[in-house]
Amino acid sequence: MGGKAVGHRSSATQRWAARLAIAAVVAAVAFPLVAGGLKSLGLAAAALAGLAVSAAGLWWALSRKGLTRGLAVLLAVAAQAVVMGLFVAVGLFWTVFVMVALLAVVSFAGWAALGDATGKATPAEYRTPPPERPFLIMNPHSGGGKVERFGLKEQAEALGAQVVLLDPAHPQDVVGLARDALADGADLLGVAGGDGTQALVAGVAAEHGVPFMVISAGTRNHFALDLGLDRDDPSTSLEALTDGVELRVDLGRIAERTFVNNVSFGAYAEVVQSPAYRDDKIRTTLAMLPDILTHHLGSHLVVHGAGVRITSPQGVLVSNNPYRVGDLAGLGLRDGLDAGVLGMLSIKVDNAVQAADLLRGRYSSGLTARTAREFVVNADRPEVQVGVDGEALSFRTPVRCVICPGALRVRVPRHRPGVPRPKARLDWRRLRDLALSRE
């Protein structure tokens, strides 16, 4: 009896949530007409036009210099000020807040009805014995000094690991350190540091078939995030040494180098190559972008793969498994690391009209998203600048990027936060059926 009652309440909750979502949609459509009549249609058109003008202004601001840049910024700001002024002038500015509230109700109620709003991604796990001779490389300056702040070296050594601290003043060959450790009998390699160092050592671990361990002591920790690790407390990563499981994940490869996150071509890669970038990132970026975006500086790229050919994009990102597209909350996240494909995002914008078209998101003609096992990037010069997991490098063209499915054994704590699951797309047919159902 009790089990049936719980199931009934859950079903009833979903039905009422679906009805609330649909009612909120109807209210969101009808409310502007009731509150403002035909004036609301004109205001909606003005708001869309204002967004397009602001997008065009931002494009001119990024792709021009001097006085033109200043005027473009003023145009972008003025367009939004005019739109807000129109709403205030007709006494309907308050309706904007009501519309935002109604759309929030639609989102929360819709996801609650479909039952997929929250959760954690759970990749396949493999129970394996703990390592007997783990070898860990730690960068004491990574992440603002997390290694020392969390006592990672001392904790790892207490668990039986051999730890080598890197000295930024005297750069060391981490690949050589990893190979030497394996020759001495290490049965696990691990890194507490940035994603670039993680990738180099992960490549050695994959080559020799030994497990790899990520300690989330870097600044951004993108790889750790997509493995479901705790980025706030890197010491919890050490639990993998005693109570861990293994995941099988893919690795990306560009030429002969491994990457765990992504490689970038075009504007970003060109900017970070500048010697002035590390001293003044913002000023250097603003100074170089106009020439890069208008193709007066940098390589003219051509991307081949997944049945498409993209010429002269300003930016290309090839990733180890695809990033989420169309979900602002999920940008920079991957739903998994074991799909066996690369993701590719390309942006091509040559004028203000195309910049405004980017407001369409994934449906914009200037944005291309594809998946494939291989992408080839060529250029009009023998070498091209590339950002590999945040490291500025150069490669001879054409540059071949491939996926290595299941190449890496990653040992992670058995208990960990997990990868945030993307919110479900609202399926209006399912919501309608739920709202009309009685049981």
Short mmCIF file of C-alpha atoms in Angstrom, two decimals:
data_model
loop_
_atom_site.label_atom_id
_atom_site.label_comp_id
_atom_site.label_asym_id
_atom_site.label_seq_id
_atom_site.Cartn_x
_atom_site.Cartn_y
_atom_site.Cartn_z
CA MET A 1 0.00 0.00 0.00
CA GLY A 2 2.75 2.42 1.00
CA GLY A 3 4.69 1.86 -2.27
CA LYS A 4 1.60 2.54 -4.36
CA ALA A 5 0.82 5.73 -2.44
CA VAL A 6 4.31 7.13 -3.03
CA GLY A 7 4.14 6.34 -6.72
CA HIS A 8 0.73 8.01 -7.00
CA ARG A 9 1.94 11.16 -5.27
CA SER A 10 4.95 11.34 -7.54
CA SER A 11 2.80 10.97 -10.63
CA ALA A 12 0.31 13.55 -9.39
CA THR A 13 3.15 15.99 -8.67
CA GLN A 14 4.43 15.60 -12.21
CA ARG A 15 0.95 16.12 -13.67
CA TRP A 16 0.38 19.30 -11.71
CA ALA A 17 3.88 20.56 -12.56
CA ALA A 18 3.13 19.97 -16.25
CA ARG A 19 -0.15 21.87 -15.94
CA LEU A 20 1.63 24.74 -14.19
CA ALA A 21 4.29 24.89 -16.94
CA ILE A 22 1.68 25.02 -19.70
CA ALA A 23 -0.39 27.59 -17.80
CA ALA A 24 2.72 29.75 -17.38
CA VAL A 25 3.43 29.53 -21.12
CA VAL A 26 -0.10 30.63 -21.93
CA ALA A 27 0.20 33.48 -19.42
CA ALA A 28 3.57 34.54 -20.88
CA VAL A 29 2.04 34.75 -24.35
CA ALA A 30 -1.18 36.45 -23.28
CA PHE A 31 0.16 38.78 -20.60
CA PRO A 32 1.93 41.31 -22.87
CA LEU A 33 -1.16 41.60 -25.06
CA VAL A 34 -3.41 42.12 -22.04
CA ALA A 35 -1.04 44.58 -20.37
CA GLY A 36 0.01 46.57 -23.43
CA GLY A 37 -2.27 45.62 -26.30
CA LEU A 38 -0.80 46.12 -29.75
CA LYS A 39 1.93 48.28 -28.23
CA SER A 40 3.50 45.11 -26.83
CA LEU A 41 4.06 43.73 -30.33
CA GLY A 42 5.95 46.85 -31.32
CA LEU A 43 8.01 46.72 -28.13
CA ALA A 44 8.90 43.08 -28.76
CA ALA A 45 10.09 43.97 -32.25
CA ALA A 46 12.09 46.89 -30.84
CA ALA A 47 13.73 44.62 -28.25
CA LEU A 48 14.82 42.15 -30.92
CA ALA A 49 16.13 44.95 -33.10
CA GLY A 50 18.02 46.39 -30.13
CA LEU A 51 19.72 43.05 -29.51
CA ALA A 52 20.77 42.83 -33.15
CA VAL A 53 22.17 46.38 -33.12
CA SER A 54 24.07 45.70 -29.88
CA ALA A 55 25.55 42.51 -31.34
CA ALA A 56 26.67 44.44 -34.43
CA GLY A 57 28.14 47.16 -32.20
CA LEU A 58 30.12 44.62 -30.22
CA TRP A 59 31.47 43.12 -33.44
CA TRP A 60 32.67 46.54 -34.60
CA ALA A 61 34.16 47.16 -31.14
CA LEU A 62 36.21 43.95 -31.35
CA SER A 63 37.17 44.24 -35.01
CA ARG A 64 38.03 47.96 -35.17
CA LYS A 65 40.47 50.29 -33.44
CA GLY A 66 40.59 53.86 -32.19
CA LEU A 67 37.57 56.13 -32.50
CA THR A 68 35.50 53.53 -34.37
CA ARG A 69 35.85 51.11 -31.45
CA GLY A 70 34.69 53.75 -28.96
CA LEU A 71 31.69 54.69 -31.11
CA ALA A 72 30.76 51.03 -31.53
CA VAL A 73 30.67 50.51 -27.76
CA LEU A 74 28.46 53.57 -27.42
CA LEU A 75 26.16 52.19 -30.11
CA ALA A 76 25.82 48.83 -28.34
CA VAL A 77 24.99 50.52 -25.03
CA ALA A 78 22.71 53.13 -26.62
CA ALA A 79 20.65 50.45 -28.39
CA GLN A 80 19.77 48.81 -25.07
CA ALA A 81 19.14 52.20 -23.43
CA VAL A 82 16.70 53.11 -26.20
CA VAL A 83 14.80 49.84 -25.78
CA MET A 84 14.51 50.33 -22.02
CA GLY A 85 13.49 53.94 -22.61
CA LEU A 86 10.66 52.81 -24.89
CA PHE A 87 9.34 50.43 -22.24
CA VAL A 88 9.51 53.18 -19.61
CA ALA A 89 7.88 55.75 -21.92
CA VAL A 90 4.78 53.62 -22.44
CA GLY A 91 4.68 52.56 -18.79
CA LEU A 92 5.42 48.87 -19.46
CA PHE A 93 8.90 48.44 -18.03
CA TRP A 94 7.43 46.48 -15.11
CA THR A 95 6.15 43.85 -17.54
CA VAL A 96 9.73 42.77 -18.24
CA PHE A 97 10.07 41.49 -14.67
CA VAL A 98 6.73 39.69 -14.88
CA MET A 99 7.80 37.98 -18.11
CA VAL A 100 11.10 36.86 -16.57
CA ALA A 101 9.20 35.42 -13.60
CA LEU A 102 6.77 33.56 -15.86
CA LEU A 103 9.57 32.08 -17.94
CA ALA A 104 11.30 30.95 -14.74
CA VAL A 105 8.10 29.17 -13.71
CA VAL A 106 7.95 27.50 -17.13
CA SER A 107 11.50 26.22 -16.76
CA PHE A 108 11.31 24.93 -13.21
CA ALA A 109 7.84 23.42 -13.53
CA GLY A 110 8.63 21.84 -16.90
CA TRP A 111 11.81 20.18 -15.66
CA ALA A 112 10.08 19.02 -12.48
CA ALA A 113 7.30 17.45 -14.56
CA LEU A 114 9.70 15.60 -16.84
CA GLY A 115 11.73 14.42 -13.89
CA ASP A 116 15.14 15.06 -15.50
CA ALA A 117 16.11 18.41 -14.03
CA THR A 118 18.86 17.13 -11.78
CA GLY A 119 21.15 14.18 -11.39
CA LYS A 120 24.72 13.11 -11.90
CA ALA A 121 26.26 11.41 -14.88
CA THR A 122 27.46 7.91 -13.96
CA PRO A 123 30.02 6.42 -16.34
CA ALA A 124 30.87 2.74 -16.14
CA GLU A 125 33.15 1.94 -13.19
CA TYR A 126 35.59 -0.96 -12.77
CA ARG A 127 36.72 -2.27 -9.39
CA THR A 128 40.47 -2.84 -9.39
CA PRO A 129 43.04 -3.40 -6.59
CA PRO A 130 44.68 -0.29 -5.12
CA PRO A 131 48.08 0.58 -6.57
CA GLU A 132 51.13 -0.68 -4.72
CA ARG A 133 53.67 1.84 -6.01
CA PRO A 134 51.88 5.05 -7.05
CA PHE A 135 54.01 7.87 -8.45
CA LEU A 136 52.67 11.43 -8.29
CA ILE A 137 53.97 14.64 -9.86
CA MET A 138 52.89 17.85 -8.11
CA ASN A 139 53.28 21.47 -9.15
CA PRO A 140 53.43 23.50 -5.91
CA HIS A 141 52.48 26.74 -7.71
CA SER A 142 49.50 25.38 -9.61
CA GLY A 143 46.09 26.67 -8.57
CA GLY A 144 47.61 29.40 -6.42
CA GLY A 145 49.53 26.98 -4.19
CA LYS A 146 46.90 24.30 -3.53
CA VAL A 147 49.54 21.59 -3.07
CA GLU A 148 50.92 23.26 0.04
CA ARG A 149 47.60 24.71 1.24
CA PHE A 150 45.94 21.29 1.35
CA GLY A 151 49.05 19.37 2.42
CA LEU A 152 48.80 17.13 -0.64
CA LYS A 153 52.41 15.94 -0.64
CA GLU A 154 52.32 14.86 3.01
CA GLN A 155 48.94 13.15 2.68
CA ALA A 156 49.98 11.30 -0.48
CA GLU A 157 53.23 10.09 1.06
CA ALA A 158 51.34 8.88 4.13
CA LEU A 159 49.28 6.73 1.75
CA GLY A 160 52.42 5.19 0.26
CA ALA A 161 52.90 7.33 -2.84
CA GLN A 162 56.21 8.59 -4.15
CA VAL A 163 55.89 12.33 -4.80
CA VAL A 164 58.04 14.61 -6.95
CA LEU A 165 57.57 18.37 -6.55
CA LEU A 166 58.23 20.41 -9.68
CA ASP A 167 60.38 23.52 -9.48
CA PRO A 168 59.01 26.24 -11.79
CA ALA A 169 62.38 27.98 -11.68
CA HIS A 170 64.01 24.91 -13.21
CA PRO A 171 61.57 23.34 -15.71
CA GLN A 172 61.60 19.54 -15.70
CA ASP A 173 60.64 16.98 -18.30
CA VAL A 174 57.45 15.52 -16.81
CA VAL A 175 57.25 12.91 -19.57
CA GLY A 176 60.77 11.78 -18.71
CA LEU A 177 59.92 11.69 -15.00
CA ALA A 178 56.87 9.53 -15.72
CA ARG A 179 58.80 7.13 -17.94
CA ASP A 180 61.59 6.78 -15.38
CA ALA A 181 59.03 6.06 -12.65
CA LEU A 182 57.48 3.27 -14.71
CA ALA A 183 60.92 1.81 -15.37
CA ASP A 184 61.45 1.77 -11.57
CA GLY A 185 58.24 -0.19 -11.05
CA ALA A 186 55.51 2.42 -10.57
CA ASP A 187 52.02 0.99 -11.19
CA LEU A 188 50.09 4.30 -11.23
CA LEU A 189 50.93 7.79 -12.49
CA GLY A 190 49.23 10.89 -11.16
CA VAL A 191 49.43 14.66 -11.43
CA ALA A 192 48.48 17.57 -9.21
CA GLY A 193 48.74 20.47 -11.62
CA GLY A 194 47.32 22.09 -14.72
CA ASP A 195 45.55 20.32 -17.55
CA GLY A 196 48.58 20.68 -19.83
CA THR A 197 50.75 18.67 -17.42
CA GLN A 198 47.89 16.22 -16.87
CA ALA A 199 47.74 15.57 -20.61
CA LEU A 200 51.46 14.89 -20.97
CA VAL A 201 51.57 12.35 -18.16
CA ALA A 202 48.22 10.83 -19.19
CA GLY A 203 49.75 10.11 -22.59
CA VAL A 204 52.56 8.12 -20.93
CA ALA A 205 50.06 6.22 -18.76
CA ALA A 206 47.93 5.33 -21.78
CA GLU A 207 50.97 4.24 -23.75
CA HIS A 208 52.00 1.79 -21.01
CA GLY A 209 48.49 0.72 -19.97
CA VAL A 210 48.81 1.83 -16.34
CA PRO A 211 46.12 3.77 -14.47
CA PHE A 212 46.29 7.55 -14.25
CA MET A 213 45.14 9.70 -11.34
CA VAL A 214 43.97 13.30 -11.43
CA ILE A 215 44.42 15.48 -8.35
CA SER A 216 42.29 18.60 -8.78
CA ALA A 217 44.95 21.11 -7.76
CA GLY A 218 44.98 23.16 -10.97
CA THR A 219 43.48 26.59 -11.57
CA ARG A 220 40.54 25.60 -13.76
CA ASN A 221 40.53 21.81 -13.47
CA HIS A 222 38.34 21.21 -16.53
CA PHE A 223 39.43 17.59 -16.84
CA ALA A 224 38.77 17.00 -13.13
CA LEU A 225 35.32 18.57 -13.49
CA ASP A 226 34.36 16.25 -16.33
CA LEU A 227 35.61 13.27 -14.32
CA GLY A 228 33.25 14.25 -11.50
CA LEU A 229 35.97 15.10 -8.97
CA ASP A 230 35.72 17.59 -6.12
CA ARG A 231 37.47 20.76 -7.33
CA ASP A 232 37.04 22.63 -4.04
CA ASP A 233 39.03 20.13 -1.99
CA PRO A 234 41.77 18.42 -4.03
CA SER A 235 42.75 16.25 -1.05
CA THR A 236 39.63 14.15 -1.66
CA SER A 237 41.19 13.01 -4.95
CA LEU A 238 43.76 11.09 -2.90
CA GLU A 239 41.01 8.73 -1.72
CA ALA A 240 41.46 7.01 -5.08
CA LEU A 241 44.68 5.51 -3.74
CA THR A 242 42.80 3.44 -1.15
CA ASP A 243 39.12 3.40 -2.12
CA GLY A 244 38.97 3.94 -5.84
CA VAL A 245 37.46 2.70 -9.07
CA GLU A 246 38.65 2.96 -12.64
CA LEU A 247 36.99 4.71 -15.57
CA ARG A 248 37.87 4.15 -19.21
CA VAL A 249 38.04 7.50 -21.00
CA ASP A 250 39.09 8.74 -24.41
CA LEU A 251 42.15 10.81 -25.22
CA GLY A 252 42.60 13.32 -28.01
CA ARG A 253 45.78 13.44 -30.05
CA ILE A 254 47.13 16.30 -32.13
CA ALA A 255 50.12 15.20 -34.20
CA GLU A 256 52.13 13.22 -31.61
CA ARG A 257 50.87 15.08 -28.53
CA THR A 258 48.00 14.02 -26.27
CA PHE A 259 45.28 16.36 -25.03
CA VAL A 260 42.63 15.74 -22.37
CA ASN A 261 40.42 18.79 -22.98
CA ASN A 262 40.79 20.64 -26.27
CA VAL A 263 42.97 22.30 -28.86
CA SER A 264 42.18 25.75 -30.24
CA PHE A 265 43.10 27.33 -33.57
CA GLY A 266 42.62 30.90 -34.73
CA ALA A 267 42.07 34.02 -32.65
CA TYR A 268 42.70 32.61 -29.17
CA ALA A 269 45.76 30.62 -30.22
CA GLU A 270 47.24 33.64 -32.02
CA VAL A 271 46.70 35.97 -29.06
CA VAL A 272 48.22 33.71 -26.41
CA GLN A 273 51.36 33.31 -28.54
CA SER A 274 52.14 37.01 -28.10
CA PRO A 275 54.99 37.68 -25.60
CA ALA A 276 52.95 40.57 -24.20
CA TYR A 277 49.90 38.39 -23.42
CA ARG A 278 51.03 37.11 -20.02
CA ASP A 279 51.87 40.62 -18.77
CA ASP A 280 48.68 42.33 -19.96
CA LYS A 281 46.05 39.89 -21.24
CA ILE A 282 43.20 42.34 -21.80
CA ARG A 283 45.18 45.07 -23.54
CA THR A 284 47.04 42.57 -25.73
CA THR A 285 43.80 40.88 -26.74
CA LEU A 286 42.08 44.15 -27.63
CA ALA A 287 45.12 45.27 -29.61
CA MET A 288 45.42 42.06 -31.66
CA LEU A 289 41.78 41.08 -32.21
CA PRO A 290 40.94 43.62 -34.95
CA ASP A 291 43.67 42.32 -37.26
CA ILE A 292 42.88 38.68 -36.45
CA LEU A 293 39.12 38.97 -36.90
CA THR A 294 39.51 40.78 -40.22
CA HIS A 295 42.10 38.23 -41.42
CA HIS A 296 44.96 40.76 -41.56
CA LEU A 297 46.92 38.80 -38.96
CA GLY A 298 47.29 35.11 -38.33
CA SER A 299 46.61 32.06 -40.44
CA HIS A 300 43.76 31.52 -42.87
CA LEU A 301 42.39 28.20 -41.68
CA VAL A 302 40.58 25.42 -43.52
CA VAL A 303 38.88 22.67 -41.50
CA HIS A 304 38.02 19.24 -42.92
CA GLY A 305 36.01 16.56 -41.15
CA ALA A 306 32.53 15.14 -40.55
CA GLY A 307 31.68 15.76 -44.19
CA VAL A 308 32.18 19.54 -44.00
CA ARG A 309 34.81 21.99 -45.24
CA ILE A 310 35.02 25.31 -43.39
CA THR A 311 37.16 28.07 -44.86
CA SER A 312 38.65 31.02 -42.99
CA PRO A 313 36.94 30.68 -39.60
CA GLN A 314 38.20 33.04 -36.91
CA GLY A 315 38.17 30.35 -34.26
CA VAL A 316 38.13 26.55 -34.15
CA LEU A 317 37.92 24.37 -31.05
CA VAL A 318 38.52 20.63 -31.32
CA SER A 319 37.74 18.77 -28.09
CA ASN A 320 38.18 15.36 -26.57
CA ASN A 321 34.43 14.52 -26.74
CA PRO A 322 31.96 17.30 -27.59
CA TYR A 323 31.06 20.21 -25.38
CA ARG A 324 27.44 21.05 -24.73
CA VAL A 325 25.96 23.46 -27.24
CA GLY A 326 22.75 25.41 -26.73
CA ASP A 327 22.84 25.21 -22.92
CA LEU A 328 24.34 28.35 -21.37
CA ALA A 329 24.54 26.66 -17.96
CA GLY A 330 26.45 23.79 -19.51
CA LEU A 331 28.98 25.66 -21.62
CA GLY A 332 32.44 24.27 -20.97
CA LEU A 333 31.04 20.91 -19.85
CA ARG A 334 31.09 17.56 -21.59
CA ASP A 335 28.39 14.98 -20.93
CA GLY A 336 30.99 12.23 -21.03
CA LEU A 337 34.53 11.32 -21.95
CA ASP A 338 33.84 7.95 -23.54
CA ALA A 339 31.79 8.64 -26.69
CA GLY A 340 34.75 7.86 -28.94
CA VAL A 341 34.46 11.07 -30.98
CA LEU A 342 36.00 14.53 -31.13
CA GLY A 343 33.83 17.60 -30.89
CA MET A 344 34.44 20.56 -33.20
CA LEU A 345 33.11 24.11 -32.81
CA SER A 346 33.87 26.71 -35.44
CA ILE A 347 32.96 30.41 -35.53
CA LYS A 348 33.06 32.42 -38.72
CA VAL A 349 31.94 36.05 -38.60
CA ASP A 350 32.92 38.47 -41.36
CA ASN A 351 30.54 41.39 -40.80
CA ALA A 352 28.08 42.95 -38.38
CA VAL A 353 25.10 41.11 -39.90
CA GLN A 354 26.73 37.75 -39.22
CA ALA A 355 27.64 38.90 -35.72
CA ALA A 356 23.97 39.67 -35.04
CA ASP A 357 23.07 36.25 -36.48
CA LEU A 358 25.09 34.61 -33.68
CA LEU A 359 22.16 35.49 -31.39
CA ARG A 360 20.44 32.45 -32.91
CA GLY A 361 22.92 30.28 -31.03
CA ARG A 362 23.33 26.77 -32.42
CA TYR A 363 21.15 27.71 -35.41
CA SER A 364 23.45 30.53 -36.50
CA SER A 365 25.07 30.15 -39.90
CA GLY A 366 28.34 31.39 -38.38
CA LEU A 367 28.49 28.60 -35.79
CA THR A 368 29.31 25.05 -36.87
CA ALA A 369 29.22 22.13 -34.43
CA ARG A 370 30.20 18.62 -35.55
CA THR A 371 31.50 15.35 -34.14
CA ALA A 372 33.88 12.95 -35.84
CA ARG A 373 36.80 10.63 -35.10
CA GLU A 374 39.17 12.92 -37.01
CA PHE A 375 39.48 16.57 -38.02
CA VAL A 376 42.24 18.05 -40.16
CA VAL A 377 43.12 21.75 -39.93
CA ASN A 378 45.17 23.30 -42.72
CA ALA A 379 46.46 26.83 -43.17
CA ASP A 380 48.10 29.13 -45.70
CA ARG A 381 51.49 28.82 -44.00
CA PRO A 382 53.78 25.94 -43.02
CA GLU A 383 53.15 26.33 -39.29
CA VAL A 384 50.06 27.24 -37.32
CA GLN A 385 49.64 28.47 -33.75
CA VAL A 386 47.64 26.13 -31.50
CA GLY A 387 46.52 26.22 -27.88
CA VAL A 388 46.75 22.67 -26.48
CA ASP A 389 45.04 22.32 -23.09
CA GLY A 390 46.00 25.94 -22.43
CA GLU A 391 49.60 25.62 -23.62
CA ALA A 392 50.74 27.81 -26.54
CA LEU A 393 52.40 25.62 -29.19
CA SER A 394 53.12 25.54 -32.93
CA PHE A 395 52.49 22.65 -35.35
CA ARG A 396 53.36 22.02 -38.97
CA THR A 397 50.38 22.03 -41.30
CA PRO A 398 48.21 20.21 -42.03
CA VAL A 399 47.41 19.38 -38.41
CA ARG A 400 45.59 16.12 -37.79
CA CYS A 401 43.45 15.68 -34.66
CA VAL A 402 42.16 12.20 -33.81
CA ILE A 403 40.36 10.49 -30.94
CA CYS A 404 41.80 7.48 -29.12
CA PRO A 405 38.72 5.69 -27.71
CA GLY A 406 39.07 4.23 -24.22
CA ALA A 407 42.82 4.82 -24.27
CA LEU A 408 43.16 5.99 -20.66
CA ARG A 409 42.46 4.17 -17.41
CA VAL A 410 41.64 6.85 -14.83
CA ARG A 411 41.51 5.95 -11.16
CA VAL A 412 39.06 8.12 -9.20
CA PRO A 413 37.56 8.02 -5.69
CA ARG A 414 34.60 5.69 -5.42
CA HIS A 415 32.66 8.47 -3.67
CA ARG A 416 32.84 11.76 -5.57
CA PRO A 417 30.44 14.58 -6.56
CA GLY A 418 29.94 13.36 -10.13
CA VAL A 419 29.45 15.26 -13.38
CA PRO A 420 26.40 17.57 -13.39
CA ARG A 421 23.82 16.19 -15.78
CA PRO A 422 22.42 18.66 -18.34
CA LYS A 423 18.90 19.87 -17.71
CA ALA A 424 16.36 18.11 -19.81
CA ARG A 425 15.07 19.79 -22.94
CA LEU A 426 11.45 20.67 -22.47
CA ASP A 427 9.42 18.16 -24.47
CA TRP A 428 6.14 19.98 -24.99
CA ARG A 429 4.36 16.90 -26.29
CA ARG A 430 5.23 15.00 -23.12
CA LEU A 431 4.21 17.98 -21.00
CA ARG A 432 0.86 18.15 -22.79
CA ASP A 433 0.25 14.44 -22.30
CA LEU A 434 1.17 14.67 -18.62
CA ALA A 435 -1.07 17.70 -18.09
CA LEU A 436 -4.07 15.95 -19.70
CA SER A 437 -3.53 12.56 -18.03
CA ARG A 438 -5.51 11.57 -14.93
CA GLU A 439 -3.35 8.76 -13.61
#
